[in-house]
Short mmCIF file of C-alpha atoms and ligand atoms in Angstrom, two decimals:
data_model
loop_
_atom_site.label_atom_id
_atom_site.label_comp_id
_atom_site.label_asym_id
_atom_site.label_seq_id
_atom_site.Cartn_x
_atom_site.Cartn_y
_atom_site.Cartn_z
CA MET A 6 -5.35 -19.37 -20.49
CA LYS A 7 -4.07 -20.85 -17.28
CA LYS A 8 -6.77 -21.60 -14.72
CA HIS A 9 -5.47 -20.72 -11.27
CA ARG A 10 -6.52 -22.11 -7.94
CA MET A 11 -6.71 -20.63 -4.44
CA LEU A 12 -4.55 -21.59 -1.48
CA ILE A 13 -6.71 -22.59 1.47
CA GLY A 14 -5.59 -24.70 4.41
CA GLY A 15 -2.47 -25.82 2.54
CA ALA A 16 -4.42 -27.12 -0.48
CA TRP A 17 -4.94 -25.64 -3.93
CA ARG A 18 -8.66 -25.41 -4.55
CA ASP A 19 -11.20 -24.20 -7.06
CA SER A 20 -13.77 -21.78 -5.71
CA ALA A 21 -16.74 -23.34 -3.93
CA SER A 22 -19.00 -21.94 -6.66
CA GLY A 23 -16.82 -23.43 -9.40
CA GLN A 24 -16.64 -20.01 -11.08
CA TRP A 25 -13.67 -18.12 -12.50
CA PHE A 26 -13.17 -14.58 -13.80
CA GLU A 27 -10.71 -13.29 -16.36
CA SER A 28 -7.60 -11.32 -15.49
CA VAL A 29 -6.80 -8.85 -18.25
CA ASN A 30 -3.39 -7.69 -19.49
CA PRO A 31 -3.65 -3.86 -19.56
CA PHE A 32 -1.15 -3.56 -22.41
CA THR A 33 -3.16 -5.74 -24.79
CA ALA A 34 -6.56 -5.28 -23.13
CA GLU A 35 -6.89 -9.08 -23.61
CA PRO A 36 -7.64 -11.65 -20.90
CA TRP A 37 -4.61 -13.78 -20.10
CA ALA A 38 -5.49 -15.85 -17.00
CA LEU A 39 -8.48 -17.26 -15.14
CA VAL A 40 -8.80 -16.55 -11.44
CA PRO A 41 -11.17 -18.36 -9.06
CA ARG A 42 -14.19 -16.31 -8.10
CA GLY A 43 -14.31 -16.84 -4.38
CA SER A 44 -17.32 -16.23 -2.14
CA LYS A 45 -18.40 -16.41 1.50
CA ASN A 46 -18.14 -20.22 1.40
CA ASP A 47 -14.44 -20.04 0.53
CA VAL A 48 -13.88 -17.36 3.16
CA ASP A 49 -15.47 -19.58 5.80
CA ILE A 50 -13.14 -22.48 4.93
CA ALA A 51 -10.07 -20.21 4.82
CA ALA A 52 -10.88 -18.50 8.13
CA GLU A 53 -11.40 -21.90 9.76
CA ALA A 54 -8.05 -23.12 8.39
CA ALA A 55 -6.30 -19.96 9.60
CA LYS A 56 -7.86 -20.30 13.05
CA THR A 57 -6.87 -23.96 13.29
CA ALA A 58 -3.30 -23.14 12.26
CA PHE A 59 -3.17 -20.26 14.74
CA HIS A 60 -4.07 -22.52 17.65
CA GLY A 61 -2.15 -25.49 16.27
CA ASP A 62 1.11 -26.02 14.42
CA TRP A 63 1.94 -22.32 14.07
CA ARG A 64 1.50 -21.65 17.79
CA LYS A 65 3.76 -24.60 18.64
CA LEU A 66 6.71 -23.17 16.72
CA THR A 67 9.22 -21.15 18.69
CA ALA A 68 9.52 -17.51 17.70
CA THR A 69 13.00 -18.27 16.38
CA ALA A 70 11.64 -21.02 14.14
CA ARG A 71 8.95 -18.63 12.90
CA GLY A 72 11.60 -16.07 12.04
CA ALA A 73 13.65 -18.70 10.24
CA LEU A 74 10.65 -19.57 8.05
CA LEU A 75 10.21 -15.92 7.12
CA ARG A 76 13.88 -15.66 6.18
CA LYS A 77 13.66 -18.85 4.12
CA LEU A 78 10.70 -17.34 2.30
CA ALA A 79 12.74 -14.18 1.68
CA ASP A 80 15.45 -16.24 -0.01
CA LEU A 81 12.89 -18.03 -2.20
CA ILE A 82 11.37 -14.71 -3.28
CA ALA A 83 14.84 -13.42 -4.18
CA CYS A 84 15.41 -16.47 -6.41
CA ASP A 85 12.01 -16.02 -8.08
CA ALA A 86 11.99 -12.21 -8.27
CA GLU A 87 12.41 -11.90 -12.03
CA ARG A 88 9.64 -14.39 -12.84
CA LEU A 89 7.20 -12.88 -10.36
CA ALA A 90 7.95 -9.40 -11.70
CA ARG A 91 7.05 -10.58 -15.24
CA VAL A 92 3.75 -11.93 -13.91
CA GLU A 93 2.99 -8.65 -12.14
CA THR A 94 3.75 -6.64 -15.26
CA THR A 95 1.54 -8.85 -17.39
CA ASP A 96 -1.25 -8.63 -14.83
CA ASN A 97 -1.17 -4.96 -13.85
CA GLY A 98 0.77 -3.26 -16.65
CA LYS A 99 3.32 -1.59 -14.42
CA LEU A 100 6.83 -1.32 -15.79
CA PHE A 101 8.89 -4.47 -15.59
CA ALA A 102 11.82 -2.29 -14.54
CA GLU A 103 9.81 -1.08 -11.52
CA MET A 104 8.31 -4.47 -10.64
CA ARG A 105 11.69 -6.17 -10.86
CA ALA A 106 13.14 -3.59 -8.48
CA GLN A 107 10.21 -4.08 -6.11
CA LEU A 108 10.43 -7.87 -6.22
CA SER A 109 14.16 -7.74 -5.54
CA TYR A 110 13.49 -5.55 -2.52
CA ILE A 111 10.51 -7.45 -1.07
CA PRO A 112 12.73 -10.11 0.59
CA GLN A 113 14.01 -7.39 2.92
CA TRP A 114 10.59 -7.14 4.60
CA PHE A 115 10.68 -10.85 5.38
CA HIS A 116 14.29 -10.72 6.56
CA TYR A 117 13.67 -7.68 8.75
CA PHE A 118 10.45 -8.92 10.36
CA GLY A 119 11.80 -12.47 10.49
CA GLY A 120 14.62 -11.03 12.58
CA LEU A 121 12.14 -9.32 14.87
CA ALA A 122 10.06 -12.45 15.50
CA ASP A 123 12.09 -13.57 18.53
CA LYS A 124 12.67 -10.08 19.94
CA LEU A 125 9.08 -9.30 20.89
CA GLU A 126 9.79 -9.07 24.58
CA GLY A 127 7.45 -8.10 27.36
CA ARG A 128 8.47 -5.90 30.28
CA VAL A 129 8.68 -6.28 34.03
CA ILE A 130 6.86 -3.29 35.53
CA PRO A 131 8.27 -1.94 38.84
CA ILE A 132 4.70 -1.87 40.09
CA ASP A 133 3.68 0.52 42.85
CA LYS A 134 2.06 -2.20 45.01
CA PRO A 135 4.02 -4.19 47.57
CA GLY A 136 3.91 -7.98 47.32
CA VAL A 137 2.91 -8.02 43.66
CA PHE A 138 4.89 -9.01 40.56
CA ASN A 139 3.66 -7.53 37.26
CA PHE A 140 4.88 -8.24 33.76
CA THR A 141 3.63 -7.95 30.20
CA ARG A 142 3.43 -10.38 27.31
CA GLU A 143 3.25 -9.36 23.65
CA GLU A 144 0.78 -11.69 21.97
CA PRO A 145 -0.52 -12.10 18.41
CA LEU A 146 -4.10 -11.14 17.61
CA GLY A 147 -5.17 -14.28 15.74
CA VAL A 148 -6.41 -14.41 12.14
CA VAL A 149 -5.53 -11.30 10.12
CA ALA A 150 -7.50 -10.34 7.01
CA ALA A 151 -5.13 -8.73 4.49
CA ILE A 152 -6.83 -6.90 1.62
CA THR A 153 -4.62 -5.39 -1.07
CA PRO A 154 -4.96 -3.18 -4.18
CA TRP A 155 -3.71 -3.67 -7.72
CA ASN A 156 -0.98 -1.12 -8.02
CA SER A 157 1.90 -2.87 -6.20
CA PRO A 158 0.30 -6.22 -5.42
CA LEU A 159 3.13 -8.16 -3.82
CA LEU A 160 4.95 -5.25 -2.19
CA LEU A 161 1.83 -4.09 -0.37
CA ALA A 162 1.03 -7.66 0.63
CA ALA A 163 4.56 -8.08 2.02
CA TRP A 164 4.05 -4.95 4.13
CA LYS A 165 1.20 -6.78 5.88
CA LEU A 166 2.18 -10.43 5.79
CA ALA A 167 5.74 -10.02 7.06
CA PRO A 168 4.89 -8.24 10.36
CA ALA A 169 1.63 -10.19 10.82
CA LEU A 170 3.40 -13.56 10.56
CA ALA A 171 6.46 -12.45 12.54
CA ALA A 172 4.13 -11.51 15.39
CA GLY A 173 2.63 -15.02 15.30
CA ASN A 174 -0.67 -14.36 13.53
CA THR A 175 -2.12 -16.34 10.64
CA VAL A 176 -3.46 -14.68 7.50
CA VAL A 177 -6.27 -14.81 4.98
CA TRP A 178 -5.21 -12.62 2.07
CA LYS A 179 -7.59 -11.23 -0.56
CA PRO A 180 -5.66 -9.65 -3.41
CA SER A 181 -7.28 -7.21 -5.83
CA GLU A 182 -9.50 -8.81 -8.47
CA PHE A 183 -7.41 -6.90 -11.02
CA SER A 184 -4.08 -8.40 -9.97
CA SER A 185 -4.55 -11.79 -8.34
CA VAL A 186 -2.27 -13.93 -10.48
CA SER A 187 1.01 -12.88 -8.86
CA ALA A 188 -0.55 -13.45 -5.42
CA LEU A 189 -1.46 -17.03 -6.32
CA GLU A 190 2.00 -17.70 -7.74
CA PHE A 191 3.54 -16.10 -4.64
CA GLY A 192 1.47 -18.48 -2.51
CA GLU A 193 3.51 -21.41 -3.78
CA LEU A 194 6.58 -19.99 -2.07
CA PHE A 195 4.96 -20.22 1.37
CA GLU A 196 4.49 -23.92 0.75
CA ARG A 197 8.05 -24.36 -0.48
CA ALA A 198 9.42 -22.48 2.54
CA GLY A 199 7.64 -24.98 4.80
CA PHE A 200 4.96 -22.86 6.45
CA PRO A 201 2.39 -25.11 8.16
CA PRO A 202 -0.89 -25.44 6.23
CA GLY A 203 -3.41 -22.69 6.94
CA VAL A 204 -0.89 -20.11 8.14
CA VAL A 205 -1.29 -18.19 4.86
CA ASN A 206 -4.49 -18.58 2.83
CA ILE A 207 -5.30 -16.75 -0.39
CA VAL A 208 -8.91 -16.24 -1.42
CA THR A 209 -9.43 -14.42 -4.71
CA GLY A 210 -12.52 -12.56 -5.83
CA TYR A 211 -14.42 -9.30 -5.62
CA GLY A 212 -14.57 -6.89 -2.71
CA ASN A 213 -18.23 -7.42 -1.88
CA GLU A 214 -18.12 -11.20 -2.43
CA VAL A 215 -14.88 -12.04 -0.60
CA GLY A 216 -13.69 -8.87 1.16
CA GLU A 217 -16.86 -8.19 3.13
CA PRO A 218 -17.48 -11.72 4.45
CA LEU A 219 -13.80 -11.83 5.37
CA ILE A 220 -13.85 -8.59 7.37
CA THR A 221 -17.04 -9.54 9.20
CA HIS A 222 -16.05 -13.17 9.80
CA PRO A 223 -16.18 -13.85 13.56
CA ASP A 224 -12.79 -15.62 13.48
CA VAL A 225 -11.00 -12.67 11.90
CA ALA A 226 -9.34 -10.58 14.61
CA LYS A 227 -7.81 -7.75 12.59
CA VAL A 228 -8.12 -6.09 9.19
CA ALA A 229 -5.11 -4.74 7.30
CA PHE A 230 -6.20 -2.88 4.18
CA THR A 231 -4.62 -0.86 1.40
CA GLY A 232 -6.83 0.78 -1.16
CA GLY A 233 -9.01 3.78 -1.87
CA ASP A 234 -10.30 5.97 0.97
CA ARG A 235 -13.97 5.37 0.18
CA THR A 236 -13.44 1.60 0.35
CA GLY A 237 -11.36 2.17 3.49
CA GLU A 238 -14.20 4.08 5.12
CA HIS A 239 -16.62 1.25 4.37
CA ILE A 240 -14.17 -1.38 5.64
CA TYR A 241 -13.63 0.63 8.83
CA GLN A 242 -17.40 0.59 9.44
CA LEU A 243 -17.62 -3.16 8.82
CA ALA A 244 -14.68 -3.81 11.16
CA ALA A 245 -16.21 -1.54 13.80
CA ARG A 246 -19.19 -3.89 14.11
CA GLY A 247 -16.86 -6.56 15.42
CA ILE A 248 -14.66 -4.03 17.34
CA LYS A 249 -11.73 -5.17 15.21
CA PRO A 250 -8.53 -3.17 14.98
CA VAL A 251 -7.65 -1.92 11.50
CA THR A 252 -4.65 -0.72 9.59
CA LEU A 253 -5.83 1.45 6.71
CA GLU A 254 -3.39 2.63 4.06
CA LEU A 255 -5.46 4.86 1.83
CA GLY A 256 -5.10 7.42 -0.90
CA GLY A 257 -3.37 10.76 -1.17
CA LYS A 258 -3.09 14.09 -2.97
CA SER A 259 0.51 14.70 -2.09
CA ALA A 260 2.19 18.05 -2.62
CA ASN A 261 5.66 18.28 -4.13
CA ILE A 262 6.79 21.77 -3.06
CA VAL A 263 9.58 23.54 -4.94
CA PHE A 264 11.16 26.65 -3.42
CA GLU A 265 13.13 29.20 -5.41
CA ASP A 266 16.36 28.17 -3.67
CA ALA A 267 16.00 24.52 -4.81
CA HIS A 268 18.48 22.73 -7.02
CA LEU A 269 16.21 23.01 -10.06
CA ASP A 270 17.48 20.04 -12.09
CA SER A 271 16.90 17.72 -9.13
CA ALA A 272 13.51 19.26 -8.41
CA VAL A 273 12.34 18.86 -12.02
CA ASN A 274 13.48 15.26 -11.89
CA GLY A 275 11.72 14.72 -8.56
CA VAL A 276 8.44 16.22 -9.73
CA VAL A 277 8.45 14.10 -12.91
CA SER A 278 9.29 10.99 -10.90
CA GLY A 279 6.60 11.85 -8.33
CA ILE A 280 3.77 11.86 -10.86
CA PHE A 281 4.80 9.99 -14.00
CA ALA A 282 6.69 7.03 -12.52
CA ALA A 283 4.30 4.09 -12.20
CA THR A 284 2.00 6.07 -14.53
CA GLY A 285 0.89 8.05 -11.48
CA GLN A 286 -0.74 4.92 -10.06
CA THR A 287 0.77 5.16 -6.63
CA CYS A 288 -0.78 6.32 -3.40
CA ILE A 289 2.22 8.61 -2.88
CA ALA A 290 1.97 10.25 -6.32
CA GLY A 291 3.07 13.88 -6.06
CA SER A 292 -0.02 14.94 -7.97
CA ARG A 293 0.20 18.58 -6.91
CA ALA A 294 3.37 20.50 -7.72
CA LEU A 295 3.50 23.68 -5.64
CA ILE A 296 5.99 26.02 -7.31
CA GLN A 297 7.23 29.30 -5.81
CA ARG A 298 5.96 32.08 -8.04
CA SER A 299 9.41 33.60 -8.70
CA ILE A 300 10.54 30.41 -10.52
CA HIS A 301 7.14 29.21 -11.72
CA ASP A 302 7.46 29.91 -15.45
CA THR A 303 11.06 28.71 -15.78
CA PHE A 304 10.27 25.59 -13.79
CA VAL A 305 7.20 24.77 -15.86
CA GLU A 306 9.19 25.07 -19.10
CA ARG A 307 11.86 22.69 -17.78
CA LEU A 308 9.24 20.29 -16.51
CA LEU A 309 7.43 20.22 -19.85
CA ALA A 310 10.72 19.64 -21.67
CA LEU A 311 11.51 16.58 -19.54
CA ALA A 312 7.96 15.16 -19.36
CA LYS A 313 7.66 15.35 -23.17
CA THR A 314 10.51 12.88 -23.51
CA ALA A 315 8.71 10.12 -21.56
CA ARG A 316 8.71 6.94 -23.63
CA MET A 317 5.39 5.10 -23.59
CA GLY A 318 4.81 1.54 -24.72
CA ASP A 319 5.19 -2.09 -23.73
CA PRO A 320 5.69 -2.22 -19.96
CA GLN A 321 7.80 -5.39 -20.34
CA ASP A 322 10.36 -3.37 -22.34
CA LEU A 323 13.12 -2.04 -20.09
CA THR A 324 13.32 1.23 -22.04
CA THR A 325 9.63 2.09 -21.51
CA GLN A 326 9.05 4.86 -18.97
CA VAL A 327 5.25 5.22 -18.89
CA GLY A 328 3.02 2.17 -19.15
CA PRO A 329 -0.74 1.68 -19.41
CA ILE A 330 -3.38 2.34 -16.79
CA THR A 331 -4.04 -0.94 -14.99
CA THR A 332 -7.79 -1.23 -15.31
CA GLN A 333 -10.41 -0.09 -17.77
CA PRO A 334 -12.53 1.69 -15.09
CA GLN A 335 -9.41 3.49 -13.83
CA TYR A 336 -8.54 4.54 -17.40
CA GLN A 337 -12.00 6.06 -17.74
CA LYS A 338 -11.67 7.75 -14.35
CA VAL A 339 -8.38 9.41 -15.34
CA LEU A 340 -9.89 10.70 -18.60
CA ASP A 341 -12.92 11.98 -16.67
CA TYR A 342 -10.67 13.94 -14.30
CA ILE A 343 -8.82 15.45 -17.26
CA ARG A 344 -12.16 16.62 -18.66
CA ILE A 345 -13.20 17.98 -15.26
CA ALA A 346 -9.91 19.93 -14.94
CA LYS A 347 -10.46 21.49 -18.36
CA GLU A 348 -14.03 22.40 -17.47
CA GLU A 349 -12.82 23.95 -14.23
CA GLY A 350 -10.54 26.24 -16.22
CA ALA A 351 -7.14 24.64 -15.61
CA VAL A 352 -4.75 25.14 -18.54
CA CYS A 353 -3.64 21.89 -20.17
CA ARG A 354 0.05 22.31 -21.09
CA LEU A 355 0.85 18.69 -21.94
CA GLY A 356 -1.14 15.61 -22.90
CA GLY A 357 -4.73 15.84 -21.80
CA GLU A 358 -6.06 12.86 -23.72
CA ALA A 359 -5.84 9.12 -24.30
CA ALA A 360 -2.55 8.13 -25.95
CA ARG A 361 -2.94 7.12 -29.58
CA ARG A 362 0.71 6.28 -30.24
CA ALA A 363 1.42 3.15 -32.29
CA GLU A 364 3.63 1.75 -29.53
CA CYS A 365 0.67 1.85 -27.11
CA LYS A 366 -1.17 -0.79 -29.19
CA SER A 367 -4.67 -1.37 -27.78
CA GLY A 368 -3.65 -0.77 -24.16
CA TRP A 369 -5.27 1.71 -21.77
CA PHE A 370 -2.78 4.55 -22.12
CA VAL A 371 -3.20 8.17 -21.11
CA GLU A 372 -0.71 10.85 -22.23
CA PRO A 373 1.36 12.31 -19.39
CA THR A 374 -0.69 15.39 -18.57
CA ILE A 375 0.28 18.69 -16.96
CA PHE A 376 -2.12 21.44 -15.93
CA THR A 377 -1.09 24.95 -14.92
CA GLY A 378 -3.32 27.68 -13.56
CA VAL A 379 -4.79 25.26 -11.05
CA ASP A 380 -6.67 26.85 -8.16
CA PRO A 381 -6.38 24.97 -4.85
CA LYS A 382 -10.19 24.88 -4.67
CA MET A 383 -10.59 22.95 -7.95
CA ARG A 384 -11.54 19.27 -7.82
CA ILE A 385 -8.38 18.41 -9.76
CA ALA A 386 -6.39 19.91 -6.84
CA ASN A 387 -8.26 17.97 -4.16
CA GLU A 388 -9.33 14.56 -5.43
CA GLU A 389 -7.11 11.57 -6.05
CA VAL A 390 -6.83 10.84 -9.78
CA PHE A 391 -4.41 7.88 -9.56
CA GLY A 392 -2.98 8.48 -13.01
CA PRO A 393 -0.35 10.54 -14.87
CA VAL A 394 -2.00 13.92 -14.25
CA LEU A 395 -0.12 16.76 -12.57
CA SER A 396 -1.66 19.98 -11.22
CA ILE A 397 0.71 22.93 -10.86
CA ILE A 398 -0.18 25.53 -8.25
CA PRO A 399 1.93 28.67 -7.62
CA PHE A 400 2.64 30.05 -4.13
CA ASP A 401 4.43 33.08 -2.71
CA ASP A 402 5.94 32.05 0.63
CA GLU A 403 6.28 29.23 3.15
CA ASP A 404 3.01 30.02 4.90
CA GLU A 405 1.05 29.85 1.68
CA ALA A 406 2.82 26.63 0.61
CA VAL A 407 1.91 25.01 3.93
CA ARG A 408 -1.67 26.23 3.72
CA ILE A 409 -2.15 24.81 0.23
CA ALA A 410 -0.25 21.57 0.94
CA ASN A 411 -2.30 20.89 4.09
CA GLY A 412 -5.52 22.04 2.46
CA THR A 413 -6.86 18.65 1.34
CA VAL A 414 -8.51 15.86 3.29
CA TYR A 415 -5.45 13.67 2.67
CA GLY A 416 -2.07 13.50 4.40
CA LEU A 417 -0.03 10.65 2.97
CA ALA A 418 3.21 12.26 1.76
CA ALA A 419 4.86 15.51 0.74
CA GLY A 420 8.07 16.54 -1.01
CA VAL A 421 10.10 19.68 -0.29
CA TRP A 422 12.81 20.98 -2.60
CA THR A 423 15.12 23.55 -0.99
CA THR A 424 18.80 24.08 -0.21
CA SER A 425 17.96 25.72 3.14
CA ILE A 426 18.23 23.34 6.09
CA ARG A 427 16.17 25.74 8.19
CA ARG A 428 13.35 25.69 5.65
CA ALA A 429 13.59 21.91 5.23
CA LEU A 430 13.23 21.28 8.96
CA LEU A 431 10.45 23.82 9.46
CA MET A 432 8.50 22.42 6.53
CA SER A 433 8.96 18.83 7.71
CA GLU A 434 7.35 19.91 11.00
CA ARG A 435 4.50 21.92 9.51
CA LEU A 436 3.36 19.51 6.80
CA GLU A 437 0.47 17.21 7.74
CA ALA A 438 1.74 14.05 6.09
CA GLY A 439 2.93 10.63 7.23
CA THR A 440 6.05 10.91 5.08
CA VAL A 441 8.01 14.05 4.17
CA TRP A 442 10.80 13.81 1.63
CA ILE A 443 13.38 16.59 1.42
CA ASN A 444 15.15 16.84 -1.94
CA THR A 445 14.00 13.35 -2.88
CA TYR A 446 10.70 11.60 -3.60
CA ARG A 447 9.24 8.08 -3.66
CA ALA A 448 11.76 6.56 -1.25
CA VAL A 449 10.47 3.76 1.00
CA SER A 450 12.20 1.16 3.14
CA TYR A 451 11.28 -1.83 5.26
CA MET A 452 12.92 0.05 8.14
CA SER A 453 10.96 3.30 8.03
CA PRO A 454 7.32 3.66 9.15
CA PHE A 455 4.86 4.42 6.37
CA GLY A 456 1.28 5.59 6.72
CA GLY A 457 -1.13 8.45 6.43
CA TYR A 458 -2.33 11.46 8.39
CA LYS A 459 -5.97 12.47 8.16
CA ARG A 460 -8.01 10.61 5.50
CA SER A 461 -4.91 8.85 4.18
CA GLY A 462 -5.16 6.20 6.83
CA ILE A 463 -4.69 4.70 10.25
CA GLY A 464 -1.64 2.87 11.54
CA ARG A 465 1.82 2.34 10.13
CA GLU A 466 3.44 -0.27 7.91
CA SER A 467 7.18 -1.05 7.80
CA GLY A 468 9.72 -0.35 10.51
CA LEU A 469 9.39 -1.18 14.19
CA ASP A 470 6.02 0.60 14.36
CA ALA A 471 4.46 -1.99 12.03
CA ILE A 472 4.84 -5.00 14.29
CA ARG A 473 2.85 -3.24 17.02
CA GLU A 474 -0.15 -3.25 14.67
CA TYR A 475 -0.22 -7.06 14.90
CA LEU A 476 0.30 -7.50 18.65
CA GLN A 477 -1.72 -7.03 21.78
CA THR A 478 -0.28 -6.51 25.24
CA LYS A 479 -1.30 -8.66 28.16
CA SER A 480 -0.57 -7.54 31.71
CA VAL A 481 0.07 -10.42 34.14
CA TRP A 482 -0.23 -9.89 37.92
CA ILE A 483 1.16 -12.35 40.49
CA ASP A 484 0.59 -11.93 44.19
CA ILE A 485 3.78 -12.91 46.01
CA SER A 486 2.81 -11.55 49.42
CA GLU A 487 1.88 -13.77 52.34
CA SER A 488 -1.00 -11.59 53.53
CA SER A 489 -4.71 -11.88 52.70
CA PRO A 490 -5.95 -8.44 51.65
CA ASN A 491 -9.45 -7.14 52.34
CA PRO A 492 -11.59 -8.73 49.55
CA PHE A 493 -13.96 -5.73 49.49
CA VAL A 494 -11.32 -3.14 48.58
CA MET A 495 -9.62 -2.71 45.23
CA ARG A 496 -6.05 -4.03 45.25
P1 LIG B 720 -9.91 -0.31 -3.96
O1 LIG B 720 -10.23 0.38 -2.69
O2 LIG B 720 -10.89 -0.26 -5.06
O3 LIG B 720 -9.64 -1.87 -3.72
C1 LIG B 720 -8.65 -2.32 -2.82
C2 LIG B 720 -9.01 -3.71 -2.35
O4 LIG B 720 -10.22 -3.64 -1.60
C3 LIG B 720 -9.26 -4.71 -3.48
O5 LIG B 720 -8.75 -5.96 -3.10
C4 LIG B 720 -10.77 -4.74 -3.55
O6 LIG B 720 -11.28 -5.93 -4.08
C5 LIG B 720 -11.13 -4.60 -2.09
N1 LIG B 720 -12.50 -4.11 -1.87
C6 LIG B 720 -13.23 -3.31 -2.66
N2 LIG B 720 -14.46 -3.12 -2.12
C7 LIG B 720 -14.49 -3.82 -0.98
C8 LIG B 720 -15.48 -4.05 0.01
N3 LIG B 720 -16.70 -3.49 -0.07
N4 LIG B 720 -15.18 -4.81 1.07
C9 LIG B 720 -13.95 -5.37 1.17
N5 LIG B 720 -12.97 -5.23 0.26
C10 LIG B 720 -13.24 -4.45 -0.81
O7 LIG B 720 -8.49 0.26 -4.41
P2 LIG B 720 -7.71 -0.02 -5.76
O8 LIG B 720 -8.43 0.72 -6.85
O9 LIG B 720 -7.42 -1.46 -5.91
O10 LIG B 720 -6.31 0.70 -5.44
C11 LIG B 720 -6.12 2.05 -5.62
C12 LIG B 720 -6.28 2.80 -4.32
O11 LIG B 720 -5.39 2.27 -3.34
C13 LIG B 720 -5.90 4.26 -4.44
O12 LIG B 720 -6.84 5.07 -3.79
C14 LIG B 720 -4.56 4.36 -3.76
O13 LIG B 720 -4.23 5.60 -3.25
C15 LIG B 720 -4.69 3.34 -2.70
N6 LIG B 720 -3.36 2.89 -2.27
C16 LIG B 720 -2.90 3.27 -1.03
C17 LIG B 720 -1.62 2.89 -0.63
C18 LIG B 720 -1.08 3.28 0.72
O14 LIG B 720 -0.16 2.61 1.20
N7 LIG B 720 -1.58 4.30 1.39
C19 LIG B 720 -0.83 2.14 -1.47
C20 LIG B 720 -1.33 1.77 -2.71
C21 LIG B 720 -2.61 2.14 -3.09
#
């Protein structure tokens, strides 16, 4: 097993404690790599390196030179996409087909934000006071803590690192303990692109041992987090102690709403893609399918027919459609939710158990599972499962669909399937979700803002909105009058 090292201050280091932990391949359930077990000591060194870089070599670069480095990195990622995708699939069990597509797309975030780096202009304010010149500067925050989950490790890191670096910040990145290997391999590309030492640091380890000291470190100015909402709540509280701004990209219980006037083949496809792609392990999983009652039974039959054909097996195989669950605890959680749904009285129409197929070997596989007869009040209709489990809920009209869709604590995404433009626009306005897809699902781009309403998060990643999350505005006042105003009166 390869022993990996962490990137801190431009050097590859073992953890201060000299300890490692195993990273496990979810398809074989066997350890395949050793990852350094970082701790507060490593965080302290990384934060110091990031602070030094922020005030030093990184600050001295022009914004154009910063952008050029980001674009160089983008080109290196593109060259290495296939290899990194293989590493991700080995580490987190997601389909190679999906990871390869993600890795090929990740360079766009670095190109886009690299292009923005030298366009972060301030404004001259036509101030209402005579004899005064007022302008603004857009400035970086300092050291950013980036904390990422296991489901799309490099994509979700790129969503943070690209705007953070473009804005002139430095970064300490803690990847998930379940998927750190690709992060460490990715780190080599920052070196090869020529980033000054300490601009990007990677400290691996557990949430309480690395994440918490990182968030509370006095030199960390901002926290950018993707993960579960409970962890997000805790991180928000830790960040609040230091009055640190946060970006929180959290979970969801997204509704995929199918109206009777929808193009049914596309809608069936979209609902299957929404929940079974990525084995349901995406924050945007369309885990609730809201189906208009008049087409409910026909739709369910078509859905079952397509879902039954899903090929499970080796995620490295390009023909596999549903891979394993990434972690053993998550596998158990998915099975627990299936049991809960059955106990609540939902009707299991497909799957409903661990997969025992020969092609699944000893991996953590769960059969694609579909429940009908789900009441919106059930736990299975409200809590994030993060696995291949779909709840089908019937509705009668638009008002009821909106009520059910908006009826959870989450608000990450929603899908609407209709051929009526009037209905599409009205629904897009009424749904409480950061992303609404009409007649499509699971589309994201570096150009379009992504984030959650309600308990699904705070702030936006991607698009022009994202760079604002990594900047602060300074207002500069210059007195150009020749008079001496009364010092005891506000100017
Ligand atoms: P998680 O919350 O368990 O862990 C995410 C990261 O936080 C990991 O790096 C983990 O080590 C770290 N962490 C855990 N406890 C911590 C603590 N006390 N202090 C600091 N850091 C801590 O999430 P996960 O299981 O890795 O990922 C799945 C979750 O992520 C799901 O809920 C999913 O919806 C969410 N997610 C959201 C988005 C989005 O963009 N909204 C995208 C992907 C995943």
